[in-house]
PDB file of C-alpha atoms in Angstrom:
ATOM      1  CA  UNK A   1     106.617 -69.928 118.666  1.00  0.00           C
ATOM      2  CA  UNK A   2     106.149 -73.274 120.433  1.00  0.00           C
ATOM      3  CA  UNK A   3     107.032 -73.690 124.209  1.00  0.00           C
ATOM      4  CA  UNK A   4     110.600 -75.123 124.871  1.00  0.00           C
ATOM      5  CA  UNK A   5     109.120 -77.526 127.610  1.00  0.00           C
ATOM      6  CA  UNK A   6     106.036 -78.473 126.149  1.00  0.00           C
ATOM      7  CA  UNK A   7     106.047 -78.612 122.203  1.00  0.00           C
ATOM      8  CA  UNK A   8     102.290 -79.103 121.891  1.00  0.00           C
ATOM      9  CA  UNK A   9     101.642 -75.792 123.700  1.00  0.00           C
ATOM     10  CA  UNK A  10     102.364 -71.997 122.096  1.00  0.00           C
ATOM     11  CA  UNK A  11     103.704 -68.624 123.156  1.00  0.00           C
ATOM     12  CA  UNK A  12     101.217 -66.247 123.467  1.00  0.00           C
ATOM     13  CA  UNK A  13     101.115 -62.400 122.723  1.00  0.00           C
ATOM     14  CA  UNK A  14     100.392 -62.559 126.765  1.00  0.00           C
ATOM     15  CA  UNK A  15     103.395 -63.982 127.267  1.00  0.00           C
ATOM     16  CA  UNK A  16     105.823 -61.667 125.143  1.00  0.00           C
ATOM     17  CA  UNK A  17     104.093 -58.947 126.869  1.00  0.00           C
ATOM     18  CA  UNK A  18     105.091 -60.797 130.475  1.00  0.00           C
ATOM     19  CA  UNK A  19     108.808 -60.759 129.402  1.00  0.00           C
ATOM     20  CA  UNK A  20     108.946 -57.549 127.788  1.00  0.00           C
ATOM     21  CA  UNK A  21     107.718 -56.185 131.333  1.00  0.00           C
ATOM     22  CA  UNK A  22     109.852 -58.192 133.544  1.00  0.00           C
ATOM     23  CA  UNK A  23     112.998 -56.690 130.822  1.00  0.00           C
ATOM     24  CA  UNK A  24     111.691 -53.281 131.214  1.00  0.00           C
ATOM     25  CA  UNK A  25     111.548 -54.078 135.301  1.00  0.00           C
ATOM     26  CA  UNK A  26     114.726 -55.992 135.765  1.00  0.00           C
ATOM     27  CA  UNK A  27     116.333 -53.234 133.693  1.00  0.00           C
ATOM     28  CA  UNK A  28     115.182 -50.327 136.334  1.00  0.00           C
ATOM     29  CA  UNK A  29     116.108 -52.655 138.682  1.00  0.00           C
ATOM     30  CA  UNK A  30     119.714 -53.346 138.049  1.00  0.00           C
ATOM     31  CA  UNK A  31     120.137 -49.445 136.430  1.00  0.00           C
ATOM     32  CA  UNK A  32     121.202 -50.934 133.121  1.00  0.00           C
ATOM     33  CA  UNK A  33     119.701 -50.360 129.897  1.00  0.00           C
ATOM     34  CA  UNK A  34     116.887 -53.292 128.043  1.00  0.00           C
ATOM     35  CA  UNK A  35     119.717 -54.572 125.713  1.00  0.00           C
ATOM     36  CA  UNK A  36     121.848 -55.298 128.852  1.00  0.00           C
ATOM     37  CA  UNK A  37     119.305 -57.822 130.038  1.00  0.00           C
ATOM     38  CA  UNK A  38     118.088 -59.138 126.973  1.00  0.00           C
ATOM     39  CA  UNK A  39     121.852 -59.840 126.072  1.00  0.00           C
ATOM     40  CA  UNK A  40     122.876 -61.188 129.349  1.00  0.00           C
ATOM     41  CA  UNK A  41     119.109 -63.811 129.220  1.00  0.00           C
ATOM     42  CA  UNK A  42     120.474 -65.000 125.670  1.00  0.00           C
ATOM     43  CA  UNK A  43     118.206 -67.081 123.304  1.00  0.00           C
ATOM     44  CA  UNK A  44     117.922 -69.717 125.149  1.00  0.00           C
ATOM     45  CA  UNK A  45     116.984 -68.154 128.507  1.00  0.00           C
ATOM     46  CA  UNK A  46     114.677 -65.931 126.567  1.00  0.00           C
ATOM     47  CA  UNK A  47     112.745 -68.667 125.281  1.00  0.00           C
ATOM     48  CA  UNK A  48     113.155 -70.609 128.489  1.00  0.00           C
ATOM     49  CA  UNK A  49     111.252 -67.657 130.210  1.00  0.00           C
ATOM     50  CA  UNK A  50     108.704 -67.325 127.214  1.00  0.00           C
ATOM     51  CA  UNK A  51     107.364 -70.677 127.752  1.00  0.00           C
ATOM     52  CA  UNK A  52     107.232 -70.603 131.224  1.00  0.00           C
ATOM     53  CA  UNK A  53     105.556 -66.927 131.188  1.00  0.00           C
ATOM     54  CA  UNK A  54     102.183 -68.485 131.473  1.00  0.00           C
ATOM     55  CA  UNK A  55     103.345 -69.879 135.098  1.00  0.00           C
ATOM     56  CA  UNK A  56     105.450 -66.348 136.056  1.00  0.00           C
ATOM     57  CA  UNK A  57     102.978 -64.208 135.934  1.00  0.00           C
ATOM     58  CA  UNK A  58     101.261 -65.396 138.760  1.00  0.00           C
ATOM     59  CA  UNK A  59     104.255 -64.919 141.016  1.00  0.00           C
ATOM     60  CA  UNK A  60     105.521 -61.815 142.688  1.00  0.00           C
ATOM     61  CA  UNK A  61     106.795 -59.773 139.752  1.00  0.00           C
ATOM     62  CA  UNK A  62     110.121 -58.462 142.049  1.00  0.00           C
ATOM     63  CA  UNK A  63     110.981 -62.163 143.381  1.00  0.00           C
ATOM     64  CA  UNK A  64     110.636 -63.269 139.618  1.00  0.00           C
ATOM     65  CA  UNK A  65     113.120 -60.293 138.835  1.00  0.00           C
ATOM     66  CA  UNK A  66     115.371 -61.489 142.178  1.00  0.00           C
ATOM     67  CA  UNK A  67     115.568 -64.727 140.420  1.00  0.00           C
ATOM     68  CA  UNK A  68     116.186 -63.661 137.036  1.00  0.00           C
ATOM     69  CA  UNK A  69     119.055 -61.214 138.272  1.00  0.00           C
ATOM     70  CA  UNK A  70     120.193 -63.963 140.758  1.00  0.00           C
ATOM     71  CA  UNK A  71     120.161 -66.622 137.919  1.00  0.00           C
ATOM     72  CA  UNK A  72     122.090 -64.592 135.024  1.00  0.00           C
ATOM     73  CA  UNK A  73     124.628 -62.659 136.964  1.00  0.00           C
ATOM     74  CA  UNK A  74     123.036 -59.468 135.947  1.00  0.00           C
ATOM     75  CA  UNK A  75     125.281 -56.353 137.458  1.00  0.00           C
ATOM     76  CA  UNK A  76     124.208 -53.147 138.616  1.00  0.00           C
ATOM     77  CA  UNK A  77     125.229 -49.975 136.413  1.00  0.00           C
ATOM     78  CA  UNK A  78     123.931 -46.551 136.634  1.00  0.00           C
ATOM     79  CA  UNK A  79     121.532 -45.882 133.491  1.00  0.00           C
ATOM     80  CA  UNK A  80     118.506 -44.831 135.224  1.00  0.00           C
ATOM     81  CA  UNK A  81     115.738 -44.280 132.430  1.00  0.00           C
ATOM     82  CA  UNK A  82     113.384 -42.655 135.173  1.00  0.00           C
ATOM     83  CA  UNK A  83     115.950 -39.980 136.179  1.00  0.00           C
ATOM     84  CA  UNK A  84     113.742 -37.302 133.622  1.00  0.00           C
ATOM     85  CA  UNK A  85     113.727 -33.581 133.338  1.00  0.00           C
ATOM     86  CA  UNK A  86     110.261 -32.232 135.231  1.00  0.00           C
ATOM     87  CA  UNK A  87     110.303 -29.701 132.574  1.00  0.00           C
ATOM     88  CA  UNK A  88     110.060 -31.825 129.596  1.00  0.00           C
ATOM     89  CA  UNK A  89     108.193 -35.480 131.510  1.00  0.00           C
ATOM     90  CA  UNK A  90     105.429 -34.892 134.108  1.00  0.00           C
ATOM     91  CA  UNK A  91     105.281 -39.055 134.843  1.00  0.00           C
ATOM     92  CA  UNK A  92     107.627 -41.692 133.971  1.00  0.00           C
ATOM     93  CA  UNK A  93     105.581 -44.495 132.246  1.00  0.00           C
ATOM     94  CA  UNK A  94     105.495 -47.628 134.351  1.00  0.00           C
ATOM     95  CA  UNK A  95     107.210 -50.807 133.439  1.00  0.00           C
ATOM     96  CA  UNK A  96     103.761 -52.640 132.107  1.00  0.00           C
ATOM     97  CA  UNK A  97     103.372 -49.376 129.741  1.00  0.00           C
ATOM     98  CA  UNK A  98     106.962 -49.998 128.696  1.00  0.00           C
ATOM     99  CA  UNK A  99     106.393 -53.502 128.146  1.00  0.00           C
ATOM    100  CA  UNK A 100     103.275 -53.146 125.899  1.00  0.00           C
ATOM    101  CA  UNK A 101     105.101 -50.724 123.677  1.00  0.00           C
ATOM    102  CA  UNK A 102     108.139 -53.216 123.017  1.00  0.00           C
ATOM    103  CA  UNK A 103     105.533 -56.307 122.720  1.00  0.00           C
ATOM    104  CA  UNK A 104     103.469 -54.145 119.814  1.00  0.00           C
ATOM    105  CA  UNK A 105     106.978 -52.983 118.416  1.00  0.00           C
ATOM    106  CA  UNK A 106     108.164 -57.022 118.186  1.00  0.00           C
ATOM    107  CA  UNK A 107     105.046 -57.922 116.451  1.00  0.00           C
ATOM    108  CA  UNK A 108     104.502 -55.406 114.320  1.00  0.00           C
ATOM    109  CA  UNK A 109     108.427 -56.023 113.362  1.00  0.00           C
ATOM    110  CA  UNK A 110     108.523 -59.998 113.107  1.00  0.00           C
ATOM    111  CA  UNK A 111     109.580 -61.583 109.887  1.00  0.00           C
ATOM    112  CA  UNK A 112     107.230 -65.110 109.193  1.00  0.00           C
ATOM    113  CA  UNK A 113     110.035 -67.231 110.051  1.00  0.00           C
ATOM    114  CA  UNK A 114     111.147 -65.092 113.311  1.00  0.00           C
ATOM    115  CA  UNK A 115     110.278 -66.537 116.718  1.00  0.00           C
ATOM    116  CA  UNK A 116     109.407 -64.166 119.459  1.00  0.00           C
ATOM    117  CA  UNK A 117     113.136 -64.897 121.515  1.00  0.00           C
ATOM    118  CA  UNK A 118     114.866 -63.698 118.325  1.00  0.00           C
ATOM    119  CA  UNK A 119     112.439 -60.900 117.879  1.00  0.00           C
ATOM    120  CA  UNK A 120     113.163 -59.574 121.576  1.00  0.00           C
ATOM    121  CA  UNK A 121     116.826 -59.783 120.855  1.00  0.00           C
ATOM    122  CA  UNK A 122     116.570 -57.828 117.646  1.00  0.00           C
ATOM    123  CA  UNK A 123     114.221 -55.140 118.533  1.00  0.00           C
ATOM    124  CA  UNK A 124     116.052 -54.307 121.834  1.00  0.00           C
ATOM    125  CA  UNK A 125     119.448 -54.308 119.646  1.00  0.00           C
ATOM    126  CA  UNK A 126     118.351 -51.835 118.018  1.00  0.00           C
ATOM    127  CA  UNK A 127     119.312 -48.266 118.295  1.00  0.00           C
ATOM    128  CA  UNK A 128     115.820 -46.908 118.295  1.00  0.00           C
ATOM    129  CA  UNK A 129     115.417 -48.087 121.403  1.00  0.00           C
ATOM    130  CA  UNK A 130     117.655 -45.570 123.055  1.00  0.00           C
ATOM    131  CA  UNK A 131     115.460 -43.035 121.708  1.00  0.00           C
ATOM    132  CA  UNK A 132     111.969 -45.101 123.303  1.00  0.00           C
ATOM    133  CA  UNK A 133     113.608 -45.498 126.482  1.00  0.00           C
ATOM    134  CA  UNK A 134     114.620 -41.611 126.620  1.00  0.00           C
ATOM    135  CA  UNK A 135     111.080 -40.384 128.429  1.00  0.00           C
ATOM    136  CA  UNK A 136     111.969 -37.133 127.841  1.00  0.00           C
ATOM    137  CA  UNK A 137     110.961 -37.180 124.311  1.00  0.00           C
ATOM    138  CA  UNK A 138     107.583 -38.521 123.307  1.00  0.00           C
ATOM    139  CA  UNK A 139     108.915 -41.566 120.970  1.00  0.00           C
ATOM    140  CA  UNK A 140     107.183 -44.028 123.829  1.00  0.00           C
ATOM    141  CA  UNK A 141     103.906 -42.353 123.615  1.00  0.00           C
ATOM    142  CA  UNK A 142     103.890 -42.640 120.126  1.00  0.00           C
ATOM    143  CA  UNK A 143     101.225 -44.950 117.987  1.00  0.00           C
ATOM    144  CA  UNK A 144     102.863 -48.212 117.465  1.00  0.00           C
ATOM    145  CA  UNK A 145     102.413 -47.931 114.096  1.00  0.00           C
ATOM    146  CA  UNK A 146     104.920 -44.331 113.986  1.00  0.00           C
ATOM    147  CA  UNK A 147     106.822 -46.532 116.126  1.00  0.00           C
ATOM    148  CA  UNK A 148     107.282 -49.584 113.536  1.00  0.00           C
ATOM    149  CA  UNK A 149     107.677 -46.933 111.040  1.00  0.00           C
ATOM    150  CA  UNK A 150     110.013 -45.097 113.114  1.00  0.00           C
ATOM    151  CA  UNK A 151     112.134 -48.687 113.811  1.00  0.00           C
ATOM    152  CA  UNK A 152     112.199 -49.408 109.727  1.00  0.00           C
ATOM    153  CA  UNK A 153     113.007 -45.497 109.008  1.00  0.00           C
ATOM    154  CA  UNK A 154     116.269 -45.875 112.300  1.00  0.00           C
ATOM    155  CA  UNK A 155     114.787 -42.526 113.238  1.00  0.00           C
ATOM    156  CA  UNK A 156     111.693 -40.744 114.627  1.00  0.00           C
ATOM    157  CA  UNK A 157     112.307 -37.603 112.154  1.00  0.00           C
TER     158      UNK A 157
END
């Protein structure tokens, strides 16, 4: 994917991994689930904050998340993915786990002609992702490839 701003210049991996955190993040944040973000951002904003990922991640990650939440109207809900049973999850994984597991599910998912804004949008549509984000269950802690598999199959059975 080239960068909105500068055409000459790519996305990197790095950078999909930067946005998949600040998702994963914002969503905690806010108490809303990925999708929610992802589908508030928009294409546009996605790749907007894909090309300018390179810049962001030198910032402070929560006044990055201020802004984004600020900027898009994002509203707080009450889907808290780290409210887990202590019987079944001893940690919650941390938002930068959470964002490497999306950013290896995208690109092990991405159709040749698919850019990485259309990719988020696609792979956090999915229903599969309700079963990632439930730490309860091990789905997250999966391989990436189960994972891919699991995405393609719409279930980790």
């Amino acid at each position: 994917m080239r960068n909105v701003f500068f055409k000459e210049e790519f996305i990197s991996e790095n950078d999909l991994y930067f946005v998949c955190s600040m998702i994963e993040r914002i969503a905690r944040m806010i108490k809303q689930p990925n999708r929610y973000v992802v589908n508030k951002l928009g294409y546009r904003a996605l790749a907007e904050k894909l090309s300018l990922a390179n810049v962001l991640h030198a910032e402070n990650p929560l006044a990055v998340a201020d802004d984004w939440i600020d900027c898009y109207g994002l509203q707080s809900g009450s889907h808290d993915v780290t409210a887990v049973n202590p019987d079944y999850c001893s940690s919650v994984p941390t938002e930068l786990q959470m964002g490497k597991v999306y950013m290896r599910l995208i690109l092990m998912t991405m159709d040749s002609g698919e850019d990485y804004a259309h990719a988020i949008l696609r792979v956090y549509n999915n229903p599969i992702c309700e079963i990632i984000d439930d730490y309860n269950c091990s789905a997250y802690y999966e391989p990436s490839p189960f994972i891919a598999r699991s995405y393609y199959a719409g279930s980790f059975n």
